[in-house]
mmCIF file of C-alpha atoms in Angstrom:
data_model
loop_
_atom_site.group_PDB
_atom_site.id
_atom_site.type_symbol
_atom_site.label_atom_id
_atom_site.label_comp_id
_atom_site.label_asym_id
_atom_site.label_seq_id
_atom_site.Cartn_x
_atom_site.Cartn_y
_atom_site.Cartn_z
ATOM 1 C CA MET S 140 -9.034 8.009 -19.758
ATOM 2 C CA LYS S 141 -8.951 12.070 -19.303
ATOM 3 C CA GLU S 142 -9.082 12.104 -16.062
ATOM 4 C CA LYS S 143 -6.562 11.352 -13.473
ATOM 5 C CA ILE S 144 -6.456 7.900 -12.278
ATOM 6 C CA ILE S 145 -3.435 7.556 -10.283
ATOM 7 C CA ARG S 146 -4.505 8.917 -6.777
ATOM 8 C CA SER S 147 -2.550 11.519 -4.665
ATOM 9 C CA SER S 148 -1.081 9.088 -2.296
ATOM 10 C CA GLN S 149 1.270 7.333 -4.736
ATOM 11 C CA HIS S 150 4.864 9.336 -4.862
ATOM 12 C CA GLY S 151 6.409 6.450 -6.456
ATOM 13 C CA PHE S 152 6.981 7.063 -10.641
ATOM 14 C CA THR S 153 5.033 9.767 -10.768
ATOM 15 C CA LYS S 154 5.745 13.144 -12.011
ATOM 16 C CA GLY S 155 6.376 16.115 -9.362
ATOM 17 C CA LYS S 156 6.676 13.630 -6.430
ATOM 18 C CA SER S 157 9.767 11.651 -4.569
ATOM 19 C CA CYS S 158 10.672 9.792 -1.440
ATOM 20 C CA LEU S 159 10.587 13.373 -0.151
ATOM 21 C CA THR S 160 7.245 14.424 -0.672
ATOM 22 C CA ASN S 161 6.510 10.869 0.401
ATOM 23 C CA LEU S 162 7.600 11.273 3.924
ATOM 24 C CA ILE S 163 6.265 15.083 3.963
ATOM 25 C CA ALA S 164 2.934 14.547 3.147
ATOM 26 C CA PHE S 165 2.529 11.449 5.502
ATOM 27 C CA TYR S 166 4.089 13.030 8.819
ATOM 28 C CA ASP S 167 3.146 16.544 8.266
ATOM 29 C CA ASP S 168 -0.502 14.396 9.450
ATOM 30 C CA MET S 169 1.059 11.827 12.015
ATOM 31 C CA THR S 170 3.091 14.590 13.868
ATOM 32 C CA GLY S 171 0.253 16.974 13.601
ATOM 33 C CA SER S 172 -1.542 14.525 16.349
ATOM 34 C CA VAL S 173 1.474 14.068 18.129
ATOM 35 C CA GLU S 174 1.740 17.411 19.240
ATOM 36 C CA GLU S 175 -1.748 17.366 20.062
ATOM 37 C CA GLY S 176 -0.645 15.077 22.656
ATOM 38 C CA ARG S 177 -2.502 12.010 20.987
ATOM 39 C CA ALA S 178 -0.497 8.481 19.856
ATOM 40 C CA VAL S 179 -0.239 7.452 16.678
ATOM 41 C CA ASP S 180 0.744 3.862 14.994
ATOM 42 C CA VAL S 181 2.185 3.873 11.885
ATOM 43 C CA VAL S 182 2.416 0.086 9.743
ATOM 44 C CA TYR S 183 5.232 -0.064 7.525
ATOM 45 C CA LEU S 184 4.371 -2.982 5.150
ATOM 46 C CA ASP S 185 6.282 -3.847 1.869
ATOM 47 C CA PHE S 186 5.633 -6.351 -0.765
ATOM 48 C CA SER S 187 7.710 -9.456 -1.688
ATOM 49 C CA LYS S 188 8.500 -9.097 -5.671
ATOM 50 C CA SER S 189 5.478 -6.656 -6.291
ATOM 51 C CA PHE S 190 6.363 -6.162 -10.083
ATOM 52 C CA GLY S 191 6.931 -9.923 -10.994
ATOM 53 C CA THR S 192 3.533 -11.159 -9.517
ATOM 54 C CA VAL S 193 1.363 -8.098 -11.127
ATOM 55 C CA SER S 194 -1.565 -10.388 -12.945
ATOM 56 C CA HIS S 195 -1.673 -9.215 -16.415
ATOM 57 C CA ASN S 196 -5.385 -10.794 -16.370
ATOM 58 C CA ILE S 197 -6.028 -8.452 -13.187
ATOM 59 C CA LEU S 198 -4.321 -5.725 -14.615
ATOM 60 C CA LEU S 199 -6.145 -5.518 -17.935
ATOM 61 C CA GLY S 200 -9.348 -5.660 -16.133
ATOM 62 C CA LYS S 201 -8.380 -2.703 -14.356
ATOM 63 C CA LEU S 202 -7.106 -1.083 -16.912
ATOM 64 C CA ARG S 203 -10.501 -1.014 -18.564
ATOM 65 C CA LYS S 204 -12.175 -0.624 -15.290
ATOM 66 C CA TYR S 205 -10.484 3.076 -15.671
ATOM 67 C CA GLY S 206 -11.706 4.014 -18.999
ATOM 68 C CA LEU S 207 -8.953 2.857 -21.197
ATOM 69 C CA ASP S 208 -9.970 2.089 -24.325
ATOM 70 C CA GLU S 209 -10.038 -1.584 -25.529
ATOM 71 C CA TRP S 210 -7.475 -1.078 -28.407
ATOM 72 C CA SER S 211 -5.122 0.294 -26.078
ATOM 73 C CA VAL S 212 -6.233 -2.524 -23.658
ATOM 74 C CA ARG S 213 -5.490 -4.876 -26.421
ATOM 75 C CA TRP S 214 -1.893 -3.911 -27.439
ATOM 76 C CA ILE S 215 -0.825 -3.935 -23.796
ATOM 77 C CA GLY S 216 -1.730 -7.327 -23.483
ATOM 78 C CA LYS S 217 -0.315 -8.007 -26.462
ATOM 79 C CA TRP S 218 2.635 -6.606 -25.190
ATOM 80 C CA LEU S 219 2.372 -8.375 -21.866
ATOM 81 C CA ASN S 220 1.801 -11.895 -23.372
ATOM 82 C CA GLY S 221 3.611 -13.957 -25.227
ATOM 83 C CA ARG S 222 6.803 -14.675 -23.264
ATOM 84 C CA THR S 223 8.128 -17.221 -22.258
ATOM 85 C CA GLN S 224 10.684 -18.576 -19.385
ATOM 86 C CA ARG S 225 12.351 -21.423 -17.631
ATOM 87 C CA VAL S 226 14.747 -22.587 -15.226
ATOM 88 C CA VAL S 227 18.331 -23.681 -15.641
ATOM 89 C CA ILE S 228 20.722 -25.319 -12.863
ATOM 90 C CA SER S 229 24.074 -26.521 -14.149
ATOM 91 C CA SER S 230 23.275 -28.659 -17.511
ATOM 92 C CA THR S 231 19.680 -29.357 -16.211
ATOM 93 C CA GLU S 232 17.257 -27.116 -17.767
ATOM 94 C CA SER S 233 13.392 -27.009 -17.106
ATOM 95 C CA SER S 234 10.500 -26.740 -19.882
ATOM 96 C CA TRP S 235 9.601 -23.438 -21.525
ATOM 97 C CA ARG S 236 6.871 -22.398 -19.696
ATOM 98 C CA PRO S 237 4.125 -19.135 -20.397
ATOM 99 C CA VAL S 238 5.039 -15.739 -17.650
ATOM 100 C CA SER S 239 1.372 -14.758 -16.512
ATOM 101 C CA SER S 240 2.804 -11.936 -14.257
ATOM 102 C CA GLY S 241 4.978 -9.422 -13.969
ATOM 103 C CA VAL S 242 5.787 -5.750 -15.553
ATOM 104 C CA SER S 243 9.242 -4.728 -16.146
ATOM 105 C CA GLN S 244 10.691 -2.285 -13.828
ATOM 106 C CA VAL S 245 13.410 -0.593 -16.189
ATOM 107 C CA LEU S 246 10.927 -0.067 -19.031
ATOM 108 C CA VAL S 247 8.874 3.299 -19.019
ATOM 109 C CA LEU S 248 5.575 1.456 -19.251
ATOM 110 C CA GLY S 249 5.996 -0.919 -16.466
ATOM 111 C CA PRO S 250 6.244 1.503 -13.564
ATOM 112 C CA VAL S 251 2.844 3.010 -15.014
ATOM 113 C CA LEU S 252 1.040 -0.427 -15.189
ATOM 114 C CA PHE S 253 2.335 -1.239 -11.321
ATOM 115 C CA ASN S 254 0.861 2.004 -10.309
ATOM 116 C CA LEU S 255 -2.755 1.459 -11.879
ATOM 117 C CA PHE S 256 -2.342 -2.060 -10.481
ATOM 118 C CA ILE S 257 -1.701 -1.259 -7.126
ATOM 119 C CA ASN S 258 -3.861 1.937 -7.139
ATOM 120 C CA ASP S 259 -6.844 0.641 -5.600
ATOM 121 C CA LEU S 260 -4.996 -0.523 -2.358
ATOM 122 C CA ASN S 261 -6.237 2.381 -0.616
ATOM 123 C CA GLU S 262 -10.072 2.304 -1.561
ATOM 124 C CA GLU S 263 -12.528 2.456 1.169
ATOM 125 C CA LEU S 264 -9.821 2.746 3.678
ATOM 126 C CA GLU S 265 -10.208 5.513 6.626
ATOM 127 C CA CYS S 266 -6.885 5.178 7.641
ATOM 128 C CA THR S 267 -3.864 7.369 6.506
ATOM 129 C CA LEU S 268 -1.870 5.778 3.413
ATOM 130 C CA SER S 269 1.072 6.545 1.652
ATOM 131 C CA LYS S 270 2.813 4.565 -1.149
ATOM 132 C CA PHE S 271 6.075 5.180 -2.728
ATOM 133 C CA ALA S 272 5.848 2.291 -5.377
ATOM 134 C CA ASP S 273 4.939 -0.828 -3.714
ATOM 135 C CA ASP S 274 6.839 0.728 0.123
ATOM 136 C CA THR S 275 3.010 1.426 1.491
ATOM 137 C CA LYS S 276 2.695 3.478 5.314
ATOM 138 C CA LEU S 277 -0.519 2.748 6.900
ATOM 139 C CA GLY S 278 -1.083 5.753 9.861
ATOM 140 C CA GLU S 279 -3.471 6.139 12.835
ATOM 141 C CA VAL S 280 -4.454 7.977 16.211
ATOM 142 C CA ALA S 281 -4.589 4.925 18.179
ATOM 143 C CA ASP S 282 -4.844 5.965 22.207
ATOM 144 C CA THR S 283 -8.811 4.889 21.797
ATOM 145 C CA SER S 284 -10.771 1.677 20.929
ATOM 146 C CA GLU S 285 -12.239 3.220 18.196
ATOM 147 C CA GLY S 286 -8.881 4.160 16.695
ATOM 148 C CA CYS S 287 -7.410 0.487 17.113
ATOM 149 C CA ALA S 288 -10.469 -0.736 16.027
ATOM 150 C CA ALA S 289 -10.215 1.355 12.533
ATOM 151 C CA ILE S 290 -6.446 0.171 12.124
ATOM 152 C CA GLN S 291 -7.604 -3.338 12.206
ATOM 153 C CA ARG S 292 -10.903 -2.461 10.135
ATOM 154 C CA ASN S 293 -8.179 -1.654 7.378
ATOM 155 C CA LEU S 294 -5.868 -4.013 7.824
ATOM 156 C CA ASP S 295 -8.409 -6.369 7.133
ATOM 157 C CA LYS S 296 -9.036 -4.810 4.106
ATOM 158 C CA LEU S 297 -5.215 -4.611 3.038
ATOM 159 C CA GLU S 298 -5.540 -8.384 3.768
ATOM 160 C CA SER S 299 -8.630 -8.897 1.578
ATOM 161 C CA TRP S 300 -6.962 -7.051 -1.334
ATOM 162 C CA VAL S 301 -3.484 -9.027 -1.309
ATOM 163 C CA GLN S 302 -5.390 -12.322 -1.763
ATOM 164 C CA ARG S 303 -7.884 -10.788 -4.396
ATOM 165 C CA ASN S 304 -5.329 -9.911 -6.517
ATOM 166 C CA PRO S 305 -2.987 -11.914 -5.431
ATOM 167 C CA MET S 306 0.168 -10.827 -4.079
ATOM 168 C CA LYS S 307 2.536 -11.537 -1.179
ATOM 169 C CA LEU S 308 3.638 -9.168 1.576
ATOM 170 C CA ASN S 309 7.357 -9.617 2.457
ATOM 171 C CA LYS S 310 6.850 -10.374 6.361
ATOM 172 C CA GLY S 311 10.444 -9.904 7.453
ATOM 173 C CA LYS S 312 10.181 -5.955 6.603
ATOM 174 C CA CYS S 313 6.855 -4.982 7.801
ATOM 175 C CA ARG S 314 6.801 -2.838 10.527
ATOM 176 C CA VAL S 315 4.996 -0.988 14.088
ATOM 177 C CA LEU S 316 6.099 2.421 14.671
ATOM 178 C CA HIS S 317 3.952 3.714 17.555
ATOM 179 C CA LEU S 318 4.437 7.731 17.678
ATOM 180 C CA GLY S 319 3.788 9.597 21.505
ATOM 181 C CA GLY S 320 4.257 8.281 24.730
ATOM 182 C CA THR S 321 0.415 6.986 25.840
ATOM 183 C CA THR S 322 0.834 4.441 22.893
ATOM 184 C CA PRO S 323 -0.236 1.015 23.876
ATOM 185 C CA CYS S 324 2.559 -1.379 22.971
ATOM 186 C CA ILE S 325 1.106 -4.197 20.829
ATOM 187 C CA ARG S 326 2.631 -7.289 19.219
ATOM 188 C CA GLN S 327 0.958 -8.031 15.916
ATOM 189 C CA ALA S 328 1.000 -10.813 13.291
ATOM 190 C CA TRP S 329 -1.379 -11.574 10.108
ATOM 191 C CA GLY S 330 -3.769 -13.590 11.409
ATOM 192 C CA GLY S 331 -3.528 -12.396 15.425
ATOM 193 C CA PRO S 332 -0.834 -11.001 17.933
ATOM 194 C CA VAL S 333 2.151 -12.577 18.157
ATOM 195 C CA GLY S 334 3.752 -13.691 21.553
ATOM 196 C CA GLU S 335 2.062 -11.693 24.986
ATOM 197 C CA GLN S 336 -0.362 -8.423 24.743
ATOM 198 C CA LEU S 337 1.896 -6.205 26.166
ATOM 199 C CA CYS S 338 0.334 -2.885 28.350
ATOM 200 C CA GLY S 339 1.571 0.709 27.876
ATOM 201 C CA GLU S 340 3.161 2.931 30.362
ATOM 202 C CA GLU S 341 2.646 7.008 30.643
ATOM 203 C CA PRO S 342 6.052 8.387 31.211
ATOM 204 C CA GLY S 343 6.716 10.013 33.859
ATOM 205 C CA CYS S 344 4.501 8.213 36.127
ATOM 206 C CA PRO S 345 6.045 5.905 38.195
ATOM 207 C CA GLY S 346 4.899 2.499 37.627
ATOM 208 C CA GLY S 347 2.494 4.083 35.140
ATOM 209 C CA ARG S 348 -1.021 3.476 34.286
ATOM 210 C CA GLN S 349 -2.148 0.727 32.159
ATOM 211 C CA ILE S 350 -3.582 1.300 29.062
ATOM 212 C CA ASN S 351 -5.161 -2.220 27.704
ATOM 213 C CA HIS S 352 -6.781 -2.495 23.971
ATOM 214 C CA GLU S 353 -7.277 -5.339 21.717
ATOM 215 C CA PRO S 354 -4.376 -6.459 19.790
ATOM 216 C CA ALA S 355 -4.388 -4.719 15.958
ATOM 217 C CA VAL S 356 -3.690 -7.362 13.302
ATOM 218 C CA CYS S 357 -1.084 -6.711 10.637
ATOM 219 C CA PRO S 358 0.925 -8.878 8.261
ATOM 220 C CA GLY S 359 3.808 -9.687 9.642
ATOM 221 C CA CYS S 360 4.390 -7.142 11.498
ATOM 222 C CA GLN S 361 7.494 -6.405 14.446
ATOM 223 C CA GLU S 362 6.826 -3.790 17.117
ATOM 224 C CA VAL S 363 9.232 -0.846 16.753
ATOM 225 C CA GLN S 364 9.094 1.171 19.755
ATOM 226 C CA TRP S 365 9.760 5.418 19.046
ATOM 227 C CA ASP S 366 11.635 6.542 21.683
ATOM 228 C CA PRO S 367 10.698 10.599 21.524
ATOM 229 C CA GLU S 368 14.362 11.313 22.950
ATOM 230 C CA VAL S 369 15.806 10.034 19.764
ATOM 231 C CA HIS S 370 15.476 12.621 16.412
#
Protein backbone atom coordinates (compact mmCIF):
# COMPACT_ATOMS: atom_id res chain seq x y z
CA MET A 1 0.00 0.00 0.00
CA LYS A 2 2.36 2.69 -1.28
CA GLU A 3 -0.03 5.11 -2.96
CA LYS A 4 -2.31 7.48 -1.10
CA ILE A 5 -5.56 5.65 -0.33
CA ILE A 6 -7.62 8.08 1.77
CA ARG A 7 -9.53 10.43 -0.54
CA SER A 8 -9.01 14.18 -0.36
CA SER A 9 -12.69 14.56 0.63
CA GLN A 10 -11.86 13.17 4.11
CA HIS A 11 -10.82 15.84 6.64
CA GLY A 12 -11.22 13.90 9.89
CA PHE A 13 -8.28 12.15 11.58
CA THR A 14 -6.10 13.23 8.66
CA LYS A 15 -2.72 14.98 8.93
CA GLY A 16 -2.88 18.65 7.98
CA LYS A 17 -6.68 18.74 7.88
CA SER A 18 -9.37 19.82 10.34
CA CYS A 19 -12.94 21.06 10.70
CA LEU A 20 -11.74 24.37 9.27
CA THR A 21 -10.25 22.87 6.10
CA ASN A 22 -13.45 20.86 5.69
CA LEU A 23 -15.59 24.00 5.77
CA ILE A 24 -13.30 26.10 3.58
CA ALA A 25 -12.82 23.48 0.86
CA PHE A 26 -16.50 22.61 0.63
CA TYR A 27 -18.07 26.06 0.84
CA ASP A 28 -15.51 27.65 -1.45
CA ASP A 29 -17.07 25.52 -4.18
CA MET A 30 -20.68 26.02 -3.05
CA THR A 31 -20.55 29.78 -2.49
CA GLY A 32 -18.83 30.22 -5.85
CA SER A 33 -21.97 28.91 -7.52
CA VAL A 34 -24.21 31.12 -5.35
CA GLU A 35 -22.16 34.21 -6.28
CA GLU A 36 -22.81 33.36 -9.92
CA GLY A 37 -26.54 33.59 -9.20
CA ARG A 38 -27.09 29.84 -8.98
CA ALA A 39 -29.02 27.99 -6.28
CA VAL A 40 -27.37 25.20 -4.33
CA ASP A 41 -28.65 22.41 -2.10
CA VAL A 42 -26.40 21.09 0.65
CA VAL A 43 -27.48 17.79 2.24
CA TYR A 44 -26.04 17.05 5.69
CA LEU A 45 -25.82 13.38 6.63
CA ASP A 46 -24.90 11.89 10.00
CA PHE A 47 -24.23 8.22 10.64
CA SER A 48 -25.60 6.69 13.82
CA LYS A 49 -22.96 5.08 16.08
CA SER A 50 -20.70 4.84 13.05
CA PHE A 51 -17.54 3.59 14.75
CA GLY A 52 -19.50 0.88 16.54
CA THR A 53 -21.16 -0.46 13.37
CA VAL A 54 -18.07 -1.03 11.21
CA SER A 55 -18.33 -4.64 10.02
CA HIS A 56 -15.03 -6.45 10.65
CA ASN A 57 -15.42 -8.79 7.67
CA ILE A 58 -16.25 -5.96 5.25
CA LEU A 59 -13.41 -3.84 6.63
CA LEU A 60 -10.86 -6.64 6.11
CA GLY A 61 -12.14 -7.11 2.57
CA LYS A 62 -11.62 -3.41 1.84
CA LEU A 63 -8.08 -3.54 3.25
CA ARG A 64 -7.26 -6.33 0.80
CA LYS A 65 -8.87 -4.34 -2.01
CA TYR A 66 -6.68 -1.34 -1.18
CA GLY A 67 -3.57 -3.52 -1.48
CA LEU A 68 -2.60 -4.14 2.14
CA ASP A 69 -0.47 -7.27 2.38
CA GLU A 70 -2.14 -10.42 3.70
CA TRP A 71 0.06 -10.64 6.84
CA SER A 72 -1.04 -7.14 7.93
CA VAL A 73 -4.69 -7.88 7.14
CA ARG A 74 -4.56 -11.01 9.31
CA TRP A 75 -2.83 -9.09 12.11
CA ILE A 76 -5.58 -6.44 12.08
CA GLY A 77 -8.19 -9.22 11.96
CA LYS A 78 -6.74 -10.78 15.12
CA TRP A 79 -6.70 -7.35 16.76
CA LEU A 80 -10.39 -6.88 15.95
CA ASN A 81 -11.65 -10.37 16.67
CA GLY A 82 -11.84 -12.40 19.86
CA ARG A 83 -13.83 -9.80 21.80
CA THR A 84 -17.05 -10.47 23.65
CA GLN A 85 -19.67 -8.36 25.38
CA ARG A 86 -22.75 -8.75 27.52
CA VAL A 87 -25.55 -6.59 28.94
CA VAL A 88 -26.08 -6.16 32.69
CA ILE A 89 -29.30 -4.63 34.02
CA SER A 90 -29.42 -4.47 37.82
CA SER A 91 -28.51 -8.03 38.85
CA THR A 92 -29.59 -9.63 35.58
CA GLU A 93 -26.84 -10.55 33.12
CA SER A 94 -27.06 -11.67 29.52
CA SER A 95 -24.81 -14.34 28.08
CA TRP A 96 -21.49 -13.34 26.52
CA ARG A 97 -21.70 -12.71 22.76
CA PRO A 98 -18.88 -12.26 20.22
CA VAL A 99 -18.35 -8.74 18.85
CA SER A 100 -18.34 -8.77 15.04
CA SER A 101 -18.39 -5.02 14.41
CA GLY A 102 -16.91 -1.78 15.68
CA VAL A 103 -13.53 -0.05 15.89
CA SER A 104 -12.26 1.99 18.83
CA GLN A 105 -12.44 5.76 18.47
CA VAL A 106 -9.86 6.39 21.21
CA LEU A 107 -7.03 4.18 19.93
CA VAL A 108 -4.73 5.35 17.12
CA LEU A 109 -5.59 2.46 14.80
CA GLY A 110 -9.37 2.85 15.17
CA PRO A 111 -9.84 6.17 13.32
CA VAL A 112 -7.43 5.03 10.58
CA LEU A 113 -9.47 1.87 10.02
CA PHE A 114 -12.70 3.88 10.04
CA ASN A 115 -11.40 6.26 7.38
CA LEU A 116 -10.45 3.27 5.23
CA PHE A 117 -13.89 1.73 5.77
CA ILE A 118 -15.82 4.84 4.75
CA ASN A 119 -13.33 5.82 2.04
CA ASP A 120 -15.40 4.44 -0.84
CA LEU A 121 -18.53 6.33 0.22
CA ASN A 122 -18.13 8.82 -2.63
CA GLU A 123 -17.25 6.38 -5.40
CA GLU A 124 -18.98 7.29 -8.68
CA LEU A 125 -20.65 10.39 -7.18
CA GLU A 126 -21.23 13.40 -9.42
CA CYS A 127 -21.91 15.91 -6.65
CA THR A 128 -19.35 17.48 -4.33
CA LEU A 129 -18.97 15.43 -1.16
CA SER A 130 -16.94 16.27 1.94
CA LYS A 131 -16.40 14.23 5.10
CA PHE A 132 -15.14 14.88 8.60
CA ALA A 133 -14.92 11.29 9.85
CA ASP A 134 -18.59 10.25 9.54
CA ASP A 135 -20.12 13.75 9.27
CA THR A 136 -20.87 14.07 5.57
CA LYS A 137 -22.02 16.91 3.32
CA LEU A 138 -23.26 16.58 -0.25
CA GLY A 139 -23.69 19.70 -2.39
CA GLU A 140 -24.79 20.49 -5.93
CA VAL A 141 -26.36 23.25 -8.00
CA ALA A 142 -30.11 22.70 -7.74
CA ASP A 143 -31.84 25.36 -9.86
CA THR A 144 -32.36 23.08 -12.86
CA SER A 145 -34.08 19.75 -13.34
CA GLU A 146 -30.69 18.27 -14.28
CA GLY A 147 -29.17 19.44 -11.00
CA CYS A 148 -32.03 18.03 -8.93
CA ALA A 149 -31.77 14.75 -10.82
CA ALA A 150 -28.03 14.61 -10.09
CA ILE A 151 -28.67 15.09 -6.37
CA GLN A 152 -31.28 12.33 -6.49
CA ARG A 153 -28.92 9.90 -8.25
CA ASN A 154 -26.20 10.58 -5.72
CA LEU A 155 -28.53 10.12 -2.76
CA ASP A 156 -29.66 6.81 -4.25
CA LYS A 157 -26.02 5.72 -4.49
CA LEU A 158 -25.39 6.75 -0.89
CA GLU A 159 -28.45 4.76 0.18
CA SER A 160 -27.07 1.70 -1.62
CA TRP A 161 -23.71 2.15 0.11
CA VAL A 162 -25.38 2.30 3.52
CA GLN A 163 -27.30 -0.90 2.80
CA ARG A 164 -24.25 -2.78 1.52
CA ASN A 165 -21.90 -1.96 4.35
CA PRO A 166 -24.24 -1.95 6.50
CA MET A 167 -24.57 1.24 8.54
CA LYS A 168 -27.40 3.43 9.78
CA LEU A 169 -28.07 7.12 9.29
CA ASN A 170 -29.20 9.28 12.18
CA LYS A 171 -32.27 10.68 10.45
CA GLY A 172 -32.93 13.20 13.22
CA LYS A 173 -29.66 14.96 12.43
CA CYS A 174 -29.98 15.03 8.63
CA ARG A 175 -30.73 18.43 7.14
CA VAL A 176 -31.02 20.17 3.77
CA LEU A 177 -29.67 23.70 3.48
CA HIS A 178 -30.86 25.79 0.53
CA LEU A 179 -28.39 28.43 -0.65
CA GLY A 180 -29.56 31.05 -3.15
CA GLY A 181 -32.88 32.81 -3.56
CA THR A 182 -34.25 30.70 -6.41
CA THR A 183 -33.86 27.33 -4.74
CA PRO A 184 -37.15 25.41 -4.74
CA CYS A 185 -38.41 24.50 -1.30
CA ILE A 186 -38.29 20.71 -1.16
CA ARG A 187 -39.31 18.49 1.72
CA GLN A 188 -37.17 15.40 1.58
CA ALA A 189 -37.01 12.02 3.28
CA TRP A 190 -35.54 8.60 2.81
CA GLY A 191 -37.87 6.85 0.38
CA GLY A 192 -40.12 9.80 -0.57
CA PRO A 193 -41.16 13.39 0.05
CA VAL A 194 -42.39 14.35 3.51
CA GLY A 195 -45.62 16.28 3.51
CA GLU A 196 -46.68 18.57 0.68
CA GLN A 197 -44.30 19.55 -2.10
CA LEU A 198 -43.80 23.31 -2.02
CA CYS A 199 -43.04 25.90 -4.69
CA GLY A 200 -40.29 28.47 -4.37
CA GLU A 201 -40.64 32.19 -4.96
CA GLU A 202 -37.95 34.44 -6.34
CA PRO A 203 -37.21 37.22 -3.83
CA GLY A 204 -38.07 40.74 -4.89
CA CYS A 205 -40.96 39.63 -7.11
CA PRO A 206 -44.42 40.15 -5.57
CA GLY A 207 -46.21 36.84 -5.76
CA GLY A 208 -42.97 35.29 -6.97
CA ARG A 209 -42.21 33.06 -9.90
CA GLN A 210 -43.12 29.48 -9.11
CA ILE A 211 -40.33 26.97 -9.55
CA ASN A 212 -41.43 23.37 -9.65
CA HIS A 213 -39.09 20.39 -9.45
CA GLU A 214 -39.57 16.77 -8.59
CA PRO A 215 -38.52 16.37 -4.95
CA ALA A 216 -35.18 14.72 -4.34
CA VAL A 217 -35.02 11.92 -1.81
CA CYS A 218 -32.54 11.86 1.05
CA PRO A 219 -32.28 10.05 4.36
CA GLY A 220 -34.77 11.49 6.83
CA CYS A 221 -33.87 15.06 6.03
CA GLN A 222 -35.64 18.12 7.40
CA GLU A 223 -35.69 21.31 5.41
CA VAL A 224 -33.69 24.38 6.40
CA GLN A 225 -34.27 27.54 4.38
CA TRP A 226 -31.25 29.84 4.03
CA ASP A 227 -31.83 33.48 4.84
CA PRO A 228 -29.48 35.76 2.84
CA GLU A 229 -29.84 38.46 5.49
CA VAL A 230 -28.33 36.25 8.19
CA HIS A 231 -24.53 35.88 8.11
